[in-house]
C-alpha positions as a Markdown table, in Angstrom:
| # | Residue | x | y | z |
|---|---|---|---|---|
| 1 | Met | -42.6 | -12.0 | 21.0 |
| 2 | Glu | -44.3 | -12.3 | 17.7 |
| 3 | Arg | -44.6 | -9.1 | 15.6 |
| 4 | Ser | -48.0 | -8.0 | 14.4 |
| 5 | Leu | -49.1 | -5.7 | 11.7 |
| 6 | Ser | -51.5 | -2.8 | 12.2 |
| 7 | Val | -53.3 | -1.6 | 9.1 |
| 8 | Gly | -56.1 | 0.9 | 9.8 |
| 9 | Gly | -56.4 | -0.3 | 13.4 |
| 10 | Val | -56.4 | -4.0 | 12.5 |
| 11 | Ser | -53.6 | -6.2 | 13.9 |
| 12 | Ser | -52.6 | -9.6 | 12.5 |
| 13 | Ser | -49.8 | -12.1 | 12.7 |
| 14 | Met | -47.2 | -11.2 | 10.1 |
| 15 | Ser | -47.4 | -14.4 | 8.0 |
| 16 | Phe | -48.2 | -14.1 | 4.4 |
| 17 | Arg | -51.8 | -14.9 | 5.0 |
| 18 | Gly | -51.8 | -12.8 | 8.1 |
| 19 | Phe | -50.8 | -9.8 | 6.1 |
| 20 | Leu | -53.5 | -10.5 | 3.5 |
| 21 | His | -56.1 | -10.9 | 6.3 |
| 22 | Ala | -55.0 | -7.6 | 7.9 |
| 23 | Leu | -55.4 | -5.8 | 4.5 |
| 24 | Gln | -58.8 | -7.5 | 4.0 |
| 25 | Glu | -60.1 | -6.5 | 7.5 |
| 26 | Ala | -59.0 | -2.9 | 7.0 |
| 27 | Gly | -60.8 | -2.8 | 3.6 |
| 28 | His | -57.6 | -2.4 | 1.6 |
| 29 | Leu | -57.7 | -5.7 | -0.2 |
| 30 | Glu | -60.0 | -5.9 | -3.3 |
| 31 | Glu | -61.1 | -9.4 | -4.3 |
| 32 | Val | -61.9 | -10.3 | -7.8 |
| 33 | Asp | -64.0 | -13.4 | -8.2 |
| 34 | Arg | -64.7 | -13.5 | -11.9 |
| 35 | Pro | -62.4 | -15.5 | -14.2 |
| 36 | Val | -59.2 | -13.7 | -15.1 |
| 37 | Ser | -56.6 | -14.8 | -17.6 |
| 38 | Pro | -52.9 | -15.2 | -16.4 |
| 39 | Ser | -51.9 | -14.0 | -19.9 |
| 40 | Leu | -51.9 | -10.1 | -19.9 |
| 41 | Glu | -55.3 | -9.6 | -18.2 |
| 42 | Ala | -54.3 | -10.0 | -14.6 |
| 43 | Ala | -51.3 | -7.7 | -15.1 |
| 44 | Ala | -53.4 | -5.1 | -16.9 |
| 45 | Leu | -56.0 | -5.1 | -14.1 |
| 46 | Ser | -53.4 | -4.5 | -11.5 |
| 47 | Val | -52.1 | -1.3 | -13.0 |
| 48 | Gly | -53.0 | 1.6 | -10.7 |
| 49 | Ala | -54.9 | -0.6 | -8.3 |
| 50 | Gly | -54.4 | -1.3 | -4.7 |
| 51 | Pro | -53.8 | -4.8 | -3.2 |
| 52 | Leu | -55.7 | -7.4 | -5.2 |
| 53 | Leu | -56.6 | -11.0 | -4.7 |
| 54 | Phe | -57.8 | -12.8 | -7.8 |
| 55 | Asn | -59.7 | -15.9 | -6.8 |
| 56 | Asn | -60.0 | -17.4 | -10.2 |
| 57 | Val | -56.9 | -17.1 | -12.4 |
| 58 | Asp | -57.4 | -20.3 | -14.4 |
| 59 | Gly | -59.1 | -21.6 | -11.2 |
| 60 | Lys | -56.2 | -20.6 | -9.0 |
| 61 | Lys | -55.6 | -17.8 | -6.5 |
| 62 | Cys | -53.2 | -15.0 | -7.2 |
| 63 | Cys | -52.5 | -11.8 | -5.3 |
| 64 | Met | -50.7 | -8.6 | -6.5 |
| 65 | Asn | -49.8 | -5.1 | -5.2 |
| 66 | Leu | -49.5 | -6.1 | -1.5 |
| 67 | Leu | -46.5 | -3.8 | -1.0 |
| 68 | Gly | -47.2 | -1.5 | -3.8 |
| 69 | Thr | -46.9 | 1.9 | -2.1 |
| 70 | Arg | -44.7 | 3.5 | 0.5 |
| 71 | Asp | -47.6 | 3.4 | 3.0 |
| 72 | Leu | -48.1 | -0.3 | 2.5 |
| 73 | Leu | -44.4 | -1.0 | 2.9 |
| 74 | Ala | -44.3 | 1.2 | 6.0 |
| 75 | Arg | -47.2 | -0.6 | 7.5 |
| 76 | Ala | -45.5 | -4.0 | 6.9 |
| 77 | Leu | -42.4 | -2.7 | 8.6 |
| 78 | Gly | -44.2 | -1.0 | 11.4 |
| 79 | Ile | -42.3 | 2.3 | 10.7 |
| 80 | Pro | -43.8 | 5.7 | 9.8 |
| 81 | Arg | -43.3 | 6.3 | 6.1 |
| 82 | Glu | -41.1 | 9.4 | 6.6 |
| 83 | Asp | -38.8 | 7.5 | 9.0 |
| 84 | Met | -38.1 | 4.4 | 6.9 |
| 85 | Ala | -34.6 | 5.3 | 5.6 |
| 86 | Lys | -33.3 | 6.3 | 9.0 |
| 87 | Ala | -34.9 | 3.4 | 10.9 |
| 88 | Leu | -33.7 | 0.8 | 8.4 |
| 89 | Ala | -30.2 | 2.3 | 8.4 |
| 90 | Glu | -30.1 | 1.7 | 12.2 |
| 91 | Ile | -31.1 | -2.0 | 12.1 |
| 92 | Asp | -28.6 | -4.2 | 13.9 |
| 93 | Leu | -28.1 | -7.5 | 12.1 |
| 94 | Ala | -26.8 | -9.0 | 15.3 |
| 95 | Gly | -30.3 | -8.6 | 16.7 |
| 96 | Gly | -31.7 | -11.2 | 14.3 |
| 97 | Trp | -31.9 | -15.0 | 14.7 |
| 98 | Ile | -33.3 | -18.0 | 13.0 |
| 99 | Arg | -35.0 | -21.1 | 14.3 |
| 100 | Glu | -34.9 | -24.5 | 12.5 |
| 101 | Val | -38.2 | -26.3 | 12.4 |
| 102 | Asp | -39.3 | -29.7 | 11.1 |
| 103 | Ser | -42.3 | -28.7 | 8.9 |
| 104 | Ser | -43.9 | -25.9 | 7.0 |
| 105 | Pro | -47.3 | -25.1 | 5.6 |
| 106 | Phe | -46.0 | -25.6 | 2.1 |
| 107 | Met | -45.6 | -29.3 | 2.9 |
| 108 | Glu | -49.4 | -29.9 | 2.7 |
| 109 | Ala | -49.1 | -31.0 | -0.9 |
| 110 | Val | -45.9 | -32.5 | -2.2 |
| 111 | Gly | -45.2 | -33.8 | -5.7 |
| 112 | Glu | -43.4 | -33.6 | -9.0 |
| 113 | Pro | -42.7 | -30.0 | -10.2 |
| 114 | Asp | -45.4 | -28.7 | -12.6 |
| 115 | Leu | -45.2 | -25.0 | -13.2 |
| 116 | Thr | -48.3 | -25.1 | -15.4 |
| 117 | Ala | -50.3 | -25.9 | -12.2 |
| 118 | Leu | -49.6 | -22.3 | -10.9 |
| 119 | Pro | -51.2 | -19.1 | -12.2 |
| 120 | Ile | -47.8 | -17.7 | -13.4 |
| 121 | Leu | -48.4 | -14.5 | -15.3 |
| 122 | Thr | -47.4 | -13.2 | -18.7 |
| 123 | His | -47.4 | -9.5 | -18.0 |
| 124 | Phe | -46.8 | -7.7 | -21.3 |
| 125 | Arg | -47.0 | -8.3 | -25.0 |
| 126 | Gly | -43.5 | -9.2 | -26.2 |
| 127 | Asp | -42.4 | -10.8 | -22.9 |
| 128 | Gly | -40.2 | -13.9 | -23.3 |
| 129 | Gly | -42.9 | -16.0 | -21.6 |
| 130 | Pro | -44.6 | -16.3 | -18.2 |
| 131 | Tyr | -42.5 | -15.0 | -15.4 |
| 132 | Ile | -42.2 | -15.8 | -11.7 |
| 133 | Thr | -41.5 | -12.3 | -10.2 |
| 134 | Ser | -41.7 | -12.7 | -6.4 |
| 135 | Gly | -39.7 | -15.9 | -6.1 |
| 136 | Ile | -36.9 | -15.9 | -3.5 |
| 137 | Val | -34.0 | -18.2 | -4.6 |
| 138 | Val | -32.2 | -19.6 | -1.6 |
| 139 | Ser | -28.8 | -21.2 | -2.5 |
| 140 | Ala | -26.1 | -22.9 | -0.4 |
| 141 | Phe | -22.6 | -24.0 | -1.2 |
| 142 | Gly | -19.3 | -24.4 | 0.7 |
| 143 | Gly | -20.9 | -23.4 | 4.0 |
| 144 | Lys | -22.3 | -20.2 | 2.6 |
| 145 | Thr | -25.9 | -19.3 | 1.9 |
| 146 | Asn | -27.8 | -16.6 | 0.1 |
| 147 | Ala | -31.4 | -15.6 | -0.4 |
| 148 | Ser | -32.4 | -13.1 | -3.1 |
| 149 | Val | -35.2 | -12.3 | -5.4 |
| 150 | His | -34.7 | -13.2 | -9.1 |
| 151 | Arg | -37.0 | -13.0 | -12.0 |
| 152 | Met | -37.5 | -16.4 | -13.6 |
| 153 | Met | -38.9 | -17.1 | -17.0 |
| 154 | Val | -40.8 | -20.4 | -17.4 |
| 155 | Leu | -39.1 | -22.8 | -19.9 |
| 156 | Gly | -41.3 | -25.8 | -19.1 |
| 157 | Lys | -42.9 | -27.7 | -16.3 |
| 158 | Asp | -39.7 | -28.1 | -14.3 |
| 159 | Arg | -37.3 | -25.5 | -15.7 |
| 160 | Val | -36.9 | -21.8 | -15.5 |
| 161 | Ala | -34.2 | -19.3 | -16.8 |
| 162 | Ala | -33.2 | -17.0 | -14.0 |
| 163 | Arg | -31.6 | -13.6 | -14.3 |
| 164 | Leu | -28.4 | -13.8 | -12.2 |
| 165 | Val | -26.5 | -10.5 | -12.2 |
| 166 | Pro | -22.7 | -11.3 | -12.4 |
| 167 | Gly | -20.8 | -10.4 | -9.2 |
| 168 | Arg | -23.9 | -10.7 | -6.9 |
| 169 | His | -24.2 | -13.4 | -4.3 |
| 170 | Thr | -26.2 | -16.1 | -6.2 |
| 171 | Ser | -24.0 | -15.8 | -9.2 |
| 172 | Met | -20.9 | -16.0 | -7.0 |
| 173 | Leu | -22.0 | -19.2 | -5.3 |
| 174 | Leu | -22.9 | -20.7 | -8.7 |
| 175 | Gln | -19.4 | -19.9 | -10.0 |
| 176 | Glu | -17.9 | -21.5 | -6.9 |
| 177 | Ala | -20.0 | -24.6 | -7.3 |
| 178 | Leu | -19.2 | -25.0 | -11.0 |
| 179 | Ala | -15.5 | -24.4 | -10.4 |
| 180 | Ala | -15.6 | -27.3 | -8.0 |
| 181 | Gly | -17.4 | -29.5 | -10.6 |
| 182 | Glu | -20.7 | -29.5 | -8.7 |
| 183 | Arg | -24.2 | -28.2 | -9.0 |
| 184 | Leu | -25.6 | -25.4 | -6.9 |
| 185 | Pro | -28.5 | -26.6 | -4.8 |
| 186 | Val | -31.4 | -24.2 | -4.4 |
| 187 | Gly | -34.8 | -23.8 | -2.9 |
| 188 | Ile | -37.4 | -21.3 | -4.3 |
| 189 | Val | -40.2 | -19.9 | -2.2 |
| 190 | Ile | -43.2 | -17.8 | -3.3 |
| 191 | Gly | -45.7 | -16.2 | -0.9 |
| 192 | Val | -43.7 | -15.4 | 2.2 |
| 193 | Asp | -43.8 | -13.1 | 5.2 |
| 194 | Pro | -43.5 | -9.6 | 3.7 |
| 195 | Leu | -40.5 | -8.9 | 5.9 |
| 196 | Val | -38.7 | -11.9 | 4.5 |
| 197 | Leu | -39.4 | -10.6 | 1.0 |
| 198 | Ile | -38.1 | -7.2 | 1.9 |
| 199 | Ala | -35.0 | -8.7 | 3.5 |
| 200 | Ala | -34.3 | -10.9 | 0.4 |
| 201 | Ser | -34.5 | -7.7 | -1.7 |
| 202 | Thr | -32.0 | -5.9 | 0.4 |
| 203 | Arg | -28.2 | -5.8 | 0.0 |
| 204 | Val | -26.9 | -7.3 | 3.2 |
| 205 | Pro | -23.7 | -9.4 | 3.9 |
| 206 | Leu | -23.7 | -12.9 | 2.4 |
| 207 | Gly | -26.0 | -15.2 | 4.3 |
| 208 | Met | -27.6 | -12.6 | 6.5 |
| 209 | Glu | -30.9 | -12.1 | 4.8 |
| 210 | Phe | -33.0 | -14.2 | 7.3 |
| 211 | Gln | -31.2 | -12.6 | 10.2 |
| 212 | Tyr | -32.1 | -9.2 | 8.7 |
| 213 | Ala | -35.7 | -10.2 | 8.4 |
| 214 | Ser | -35.7 | -11.3 | 12.0 |
| 215 | Ala | -34.1 | -8.0 | 13.1 |
| 216 | Leu | -36.8 | -6.2 | 11.3 |
| 217 | Ser | -39.5 | -8.2 | 13.0 |
| 218 | Gly | -38.1 | -8.8 | 16.5 |
| 219 | Ser | -39.0 | -12.5 | 16.2 |
| 220 | Pro | -37.1 | -15.5 | 14.8 |
| 221 | Val | -37.4 | -16.5 | 11.2 |
| 222 | Glu | -38.3 | -20.2 | 11.0 |
| 223 | Leu | -36.5 | -22.3 | 8.4 |
| 224 | Val | -37.1 | -25.8 | 7.3 |
| 225 | Ala | -34.5 | -28.0 | 5.5 |
| 226 | Leu | -35.3 | -29.3 | 2.1 |
| 227 | Asp | -34.0 | -32.7 | 1.0 |
| 228 | Asn | -31.0 | -31.1 | -0.8 |
| 229 | Gly | -29.9 | -29.4 | 2.4 |
| 230 | Val | -31.1 | -25.9 | 1.6 |
| 231 | Phe | -33.0 | -24.2 | 4.4 |
| 232 | Val | -36.1 | -22.1 | 3.4 |
| 233 | Pro | -38.7 | -20.0 | 5.2 |
| 234 | Ser | -42.4 | -20.6 | 5.4 |
| 235 | Ala | -44.2 | -20.0 | 2.1 |
| 236 | Glu | -47.3 | -20.7 | 0.1 |
| 237 | Ile | -45.2 | -22.5 | -2.6 |
| 238 | Ala | -41.7 | -24.0 | -2.5 |
| 239 | Phe | -39.5 | -25.8 | -5.0 |
| 240 | Glu | -36.4 | -27.8 | -4.6 |
| 241 | Gly | -33.8 | -27.8 | -7.4 |
| 242 | Tyr | -30.4 | -27.0 | -8.6 |
| 243 | Ile | -28.4 | -24.9 | -11.1 |
| 244 | Asp | -25.8 | -26.5 | -13.3 |
| 245 | Gly | -23.9 | -25.2 | -16.3 |
| 246 | Glu | -26.9 | -25.1 | -18.7 |
| 247 | Arg | -28.0 | -21.7 | -20.0 |
| 248 | Ala | -31.0 | -20.5 | -22.0 |
| 249 | Ser | -32.2 | -17.3 | -23.5 |
| 250 | Glu | -34.1 | -15.2 | -20.9 |
| 251 | Gly | -36.2 | -12.3 | -21.9 |
| 252 | Pro | -37.4 | -9.9 | -23.1 |
| 253 | Phe | -38.6 | -8.6 | -19.7 |
| 254 | Val | -40.1 | -5.2 | -18.7 |
| 255 | Asp | -37.9 | -4.0 | -15.9 |
| 256 | Ile | -38.2 | -1.3 | -13.2 |
| 257 | Thr | -37.9 | 1.6 | -15.7 |
| 258 | Gly | -40.9 | 0.4 | -17.7 |
| 259 | Thr | -38.6 | -0.3 | -20.7 |
| 260 | Arg | -37.6 | -3.7 | -22.0 |
| 261 | Asp | -34.6 | -5.6 | -20.8 |
| 262 | Phe | -33.6 | -7.6 | -23.8 |
| 263 | Pro | -32.7 | -11.3 | -23.9 |
| 264 | Arg | -29.5 | -12.7 | -22.4 |
| 265 | Met | -28.2 | -16.2 | -22.0 |
| 266 | Glu | -28.9 | -17.0 | -18.3 |
| 267 | Pro | -28.6 | -20.0 | -16.0 |
| 268 | Val | -31.3 | -22.6 | -16.0 |
| 269 | Ile | -32.8 | -23.7 | -12.6 |
| 270 | His | -33.9 | -27.4 | -12.7 |
| 271 | Leu | -36.7 | -28.2 | -10.4 |
| 272 | Ser | -36.9 | -31.6 | -8.7 |
| 273 | Lys | -39.8 | -31.2 | -6.2 |
| 274 | Met | -42.8 | -28.9 | -5.8 |
| 275 | Met | -44.5 | -28.3 | -2.5 |
| 276 | Thr | -47.5 | -26.1 | -1.8 |
| 277 | Arg | -50.3 | -25.4 | 0.7 |
| 278 | Glu | -53.5 | -27.3 | -0.1 |
| 279 | Val | -54.9 | -24.2 | -1.8 |
| 280 | Pro | -51.9 | -22.0 | -2.4 |
| 281 | Ile | -52.0 | -18.2 | -3.1 |
| 282 | Tyr | -49.6 | -17.3 | -5.7 |
| 283 | His | -47.9 | -13.9 | -5.3 |
| 284 | Ala | -47.1 | -12.0 | -8.5 |
| 285 | Leu | -45.2 | -8.7 | -8.8 |
| 286 | Leu | -46.1 | -6.4 | -11.7 |
| 287 | Pro | -42.8 | -5.6 | -13.5 |
| 288 | Ser | -42.2 | -1.8 | -13.2 |
| 289 | Gly | -45.2 | -1.6 | -10.9 |
| 290 | Gly | -45.3 | -0.1 | -7.4 |
| 291 | Glu | -44.4 | -3.3 | -5.7 |
| 292 | His | -41.4 | -3.9 | -7.9 |
| 293 | Lys | -40.2 | -0.4 | -7.1 |
| 294 | Met | -40.8 | -0.7 | -3.4 |
| 295 | Leu | -38.8 | -3.9 | -3.2 |
| 296 | Met | -36.0 | -3.2 | -5.7 |
| 297 | Gly | -35.5 | 0.5 | -5.0 |
| 298 | Val | -36.4 | 1.4 | -1.5 |
| 299 | Pro | -33.9 | -1.0 | 0.2 |
| 300 | Tyr | -31.1 | 1.2 | -1.2 |
| 301 | Glu | -32.3 | 4.2 | 0.8 |
| 302 | Pro | -30.9 | 3.0 | 4.2 |
| 303 | Leu | -27.6 | 2.2 | 2.5 |
| 304 | Ile | -27.4 | 5.7 | 1.1 |
| 305 | Phe | -28.5 | 7.1 | 4.5 |
| 306 | Arg | -25.8 | 5.2 | 6.3 |
| 307 | Ala | -23.0 | 6.0 | 3.8 |
| 308 | Ala | -23.9 | 9.7 | 3.7 |
| 309 | Ser | -24.2 | 9.9 | 7.4 |
| 310 | Glu | -20.4 | 9.3 | 7.6 |
| 311 | Val | -19.8 | 12.7 | 6.0 |
| 312 | Ala | -22.9 | 14.8 | 7.0 |
| 313 | Glu | -25.9 | 15.1 | 9.3 |
| 314 | Val | -28.5 | 13.3 | 7.1 |
| 315 | Lys | -32.1 | 13.9 | 7.8 |
| 316 | Asn | -33.7 | 11.7 | 5.1 |
| 317 | Val | -33.2 | 9.9 | 1.8 |
| 318 | Leu | -35.6 | 9.2 | -1.0 |
| 319 | Leu | -35.4 | 7.4 | -4.2 |
| 320 | Thr | -37.8 | 9.4 | -6.2 |
| 321 | Glu | -40.8 | 8.0 | -8.0 |
| 322 | Gly | -40.0 | 10.0 | -11.2 |
| 323 | Gly | -36.5 | 8.3 | -11.1 |
| 324 | Cys | -38.2 | 4.9 | -11.2 |
| 325 | Ser | -37.6 | 4.6 | -7.4 |
| 326 | Tyr | -34.1 | 3.5 | -8.5 |
| 327 | Leu | -32.1 | 5.9 | -10.6 |
| 328 | His | -32.6 | 9.3 | -8.7 |
| 329 | Ala | -31.9 | 10.0 | -5.1 |
| 330 | Ala | -32.8 | 13.1 | -3.0 |
| 331 | Val | -30.7 | 13.5 | 0.2 |
| 332 | Gln | -31.9 | 15.9 | 2.9 |
| 333 | Ile | -29.1 | 17.2 | 5.2 |
| 334 | Lys | -28.5 | 19.8 | 7.9 |
| 335 | Lys | -25.6 | 21.5 | 6.2 |
| 336 | Arg | -22.6 | 22.4 | 8.3 |
| 337 | Ser | -20.0 | 23.2 | 5.6 |
| 338 | Glu | -19.9 | 24.0 | 1.9 |
| 339 | Ala | -17.9 | 20.8 | 1.3 |
| 340 | Glu | -20.6 | 18.5 | 2.7 |
| 341 | Pro | -23.0 | 18.3 | -0.3 |
| 342 | Gly | -20.2 | 17.1 | -2.6 |
| 343 | Lys | -19.2 | 14.5 | -0.1 |
| 344 | Val | -22.8 | 13.3 | 0.3 |
| 345 | Ile | -23.1 | 13.0 | -3.5 |
| 346 | Asp | -20.0 | 10.8 | -3.6 |
| 347 | Ala | -21.2 | 8.7 | -0.7 |
| 348 | Ala | -24.6 | 8.2 | -2.4 |
| 349 | Phe | -23.1 | 7.1 | -5.7 |
| 350 | Glu | -20.8 | 4.7 | -3.8 |
| 351 | Ala | -23.6 | 3.2 | -1.8 |
| 352 | His | -25.9 | 2.6 | -4.8 |
| 353 | Lys | -23.8 | 2.1 | -7.9 |
| 354 | Ser | -26.8 | 2.1 | -10.3 |
| 355 | Leu | -27.8 | 5.6 | -9.2 |
| 356 | Lys | -27.7 | 8.2 | -12.0 |
| 357 | His | -28.6 | 11.6 | -10.5 |
| 358 | Val | -28.4 | 12.8 | -6.9 |
| 359 | Ile | -29.8 | 16.0 | -5.5 |
| 360 | Val | -28.8 | 17.3 | -2.0 |
| 361 | Val | -31.2 | 19.7 | -0.3 |
| 362 | Asp | -31.7 | 21.5 | 3.0 |
| 363 | Glu | -34.0 | 20.6 | 5.9 |
| 364 | Asp | -36.7 | 23.0 | 4.8 |
| 365 | Val | -37.2 | 21.1 | 1.5 |
| 366 | Asp | -39.8 | 18.3 | 1.5 |
| 367 | Ile | -38.1 | 15.5 | -0.4 |
| 368 | Tyr | -41.4 | 13.8 | -1.0 |
| 369 | Ser | -42.6 | 16.7 | -3.1 |
| 370 | Pro | -41.3 | 16.9 | -6.7 |
| 371 | Glu | -42.4 | 20.5 | -6.8 |
| 372 | Glu | -40.2 | 21.3 | -3.7 |
| 373 | Leu | -37.2 | 19.5 | -5.2 |
| 374 | Glu | -37.6 | 21.5 | -8.4 |
| 375 | Tyr | -37.9 | 24.7 | -6.4 |
| 376 | Ala | -34.6 | 24.0 | -4.7 |
| 377 | Val | -32.9 | 23.5 | -8.1 |
| 378 | Ala | -34.5 | 26.7 | -9.4 |
| 379 | Thr | -33.5 | 28.9 | -6.5 |
| 380 | Arg | -30.4 | 27.4 | -4.9 |
| 381 | Val | -28.4 | 26.0 | -7.8 |
| 382 | Lys | -25.7 | 27.8 | -9.9 |
| 383 | Gly | -25.0 | 25.4 | -12.7 |
| 384 | Asp | -21.2 | 26.0 | -13.0 |
| 385 | Glu | -20.6 | 25.8 | -9.3 |
| 386 | Asp | -23.2 | 23.4 | -7.9 |
| 387 | Met | -23.3 | 20.6 | -10.4 |
| 388 | Val | -20.8 | 17.8 | -10.6 |
| 389 | Leu | -20.4 | 15.5 | -13.6 |
| 390 | Tyr | -19.0 | 12.0 | -13.5 |
| 391 | Pro | -18.5 | 11.0 | -17.2 |
| 392 | Asn | -17.9 | 7.4 | -18.5 |
| 393 | Val | -18.7 | 5.6 | -15.2 |
| 394 | Arg | -20.5 | 2.4 | -14.5 |
| 395 | Gly | -24.2 | 2.9 | -13.9 |
| 396 | Ser | -27.2 | 0.7 | -14.6 |
| 397 | Thr | -27.8 | -1.5 | -17.6 |
| 398 | Leu | -31.5 | -0.8 | -17.0 |
| 399 | Asp | -30.9 | 2.9 | -18.0 |
| 400 | Pro | -31.8 | 2.9 | -21.7 |
| 401 | Arg | -29.5 | 5.9 | -22.2 |
| 402 | Ser | -26.4 | 4.0 | -21.0 |
| 403 | Val | -24.1 | 2.1 | -23.3 |
| 404 | Asp | -23.5 | -1.3 | -21.9 |
| 405 | Gly | -24.1 | 0.2 | -18.5 |
| 406 | Ile | -21.7 | 3.1 | -18.9 |
| 407 | Thr | -23.2 | 6.5 | -18.4 |
| 408 | Thr | -22.6 | 10.0 | -17.0 |
| 409 | Lys | -23.7 | 10.6 | -13.5 |
| 410 | Val | -24.7 | 14.0 | -12.2 |
| 411 | Gly | -24.7 | 15.4 | -8.6 |
| 412 | Ile | -26.6 | 18.6 | -7.8 |
| 413 | Asp | -26.0 | 20.7 | -4.7 |
| 414 | Ala | -29.3 | 22.4 | -4.2 |
| 415 | Thr | -28.6 | 23.7 | -0.7 |
| 416 | Met | -28.4 | 27.3 | 0.6 |
| 417 | Thr | -25.1 | 29.1 | 0.8 |
| 418 | Leu | -24.0 | 29.2 | 4.4 |
| 419 | Gly | -24.2 | 32.6 | 5.9 |
| 420 | Glu | -26.6 | 33.8 | 3.2 |
| 421 | Glu | -29.7 | 31.9 | 4.2 |
| 422 | Glu | -31.8 | 35.1 | 4.3 |
| 423 | Lys | -31.5 | 35.2 | 0.5 |
| 424 | Phe | -33.0 | 31.8 | 0.1 |
| 425 | Leu | -35.5 | 31.3 | 2.9 |
| 426 | Arg | -39.1 | 31.4 | 1.7 |
| 427 | Val | -41.3 | 34.0 | 3.1 |
| 428 | Arg | -44.7 | 32.7 | 4.0 |
| 429 | Pro | -47.9 | 34.6 | 5.0 |
| 430 | Val | -48.9 | 34.5 | 8.7 |
| 431 | Leu | -52.1 | 35.7 | 10.4 |
| 432 | Pro | -51.8 | 38.6 | 12.7 |
| 433 | Glu | -51.5 | 37.7 | 16.4 |
| 434 | Gly | -54.8 | 36.8 | 17.9 |
| 435 | Arg | -56.5 | 36.3 | 14.6 |
| 436 | Thr | -57.9 | 33.0 | 13.3 |
| 437 | Phe | -59.2 | 31.9 | 9.9 |
């Protein structure tokens, strides 16, 4: 059975265009018909906006902010916002499957690669160049595959420099290919089913991204083989190419914290073929914007939920907005022993190694409310007993306070002392029996 999306009472097939159509029918998609420049202007207009469809970015179509809020992400998943972490933690990868097909909509126009034909955005002054920000890189080598989102800086018509974090799956496959004296074949897709984009943004076992997308949707993910043997999903735009030993300077780039990630020497992806729909819609993510945070940060919440559930009864997990939806986690538990919060903190740091600060709270604290989280710290924390420091540990290179990724992590137990709950429970006014306001 094919999954459908319901947004404001409107259902639509969950293809990329189906998602756009559902947003449009529900009045959530704003269309901009006037000419908009891909250099700085489109990005600036997207700040603080809802889903946008620019119909004339140098004569091309470009959309932004499609998954830019928790509500939009929840609608795409078909899960209530407050239940996302728990529901995603319970997804069974074995329930997903793929289907190989012979054609895809992106085969409507096939030719030589020409990145200048697409409305690829330059987002901020000082950027290293125009950046592809929603591209999924699918790679295959030695019987293993991977699909993940990588930022890609345009170097020319048929070359991009891609940020490949060492130790992660694409980088691992590249190192295996180079060690064997071979190139790593890749496919790149832009403008995909939102659940495929979410899956490619999630840490799952090697080669399981499309199965995960299928498990999320309850329907198979259709894949088509490129000439280089890489299988890719349906998309607005697709490229065939390879990565060899060439490297180029990539950056600066504004990352999830809203601060600059400075240049590094990164692998170059060489493009050999470009395939698009007849009139493709380019999908751009605003760096450090809501969509970036939803896709890069939120997928860690179920990982933390699952890990922390091994040591406590977890009710919910949130990567907080003030922590860039990446560096700070709030974990809500039903506390059963005084040792549990410390174990939960350790589990959270293990599940999300870039995490910097973790706060553990009781069931009565609304983790979606910054005021409630601060209240828990104010009334339930004794600094010398309820805070744990982890100095000189590996954190995130995106944290500007870290030194080469080395930082100090802090865990905060902001739960009530067992047996003394009456001291901590908030007293709220109630109307006398039989009276109404």
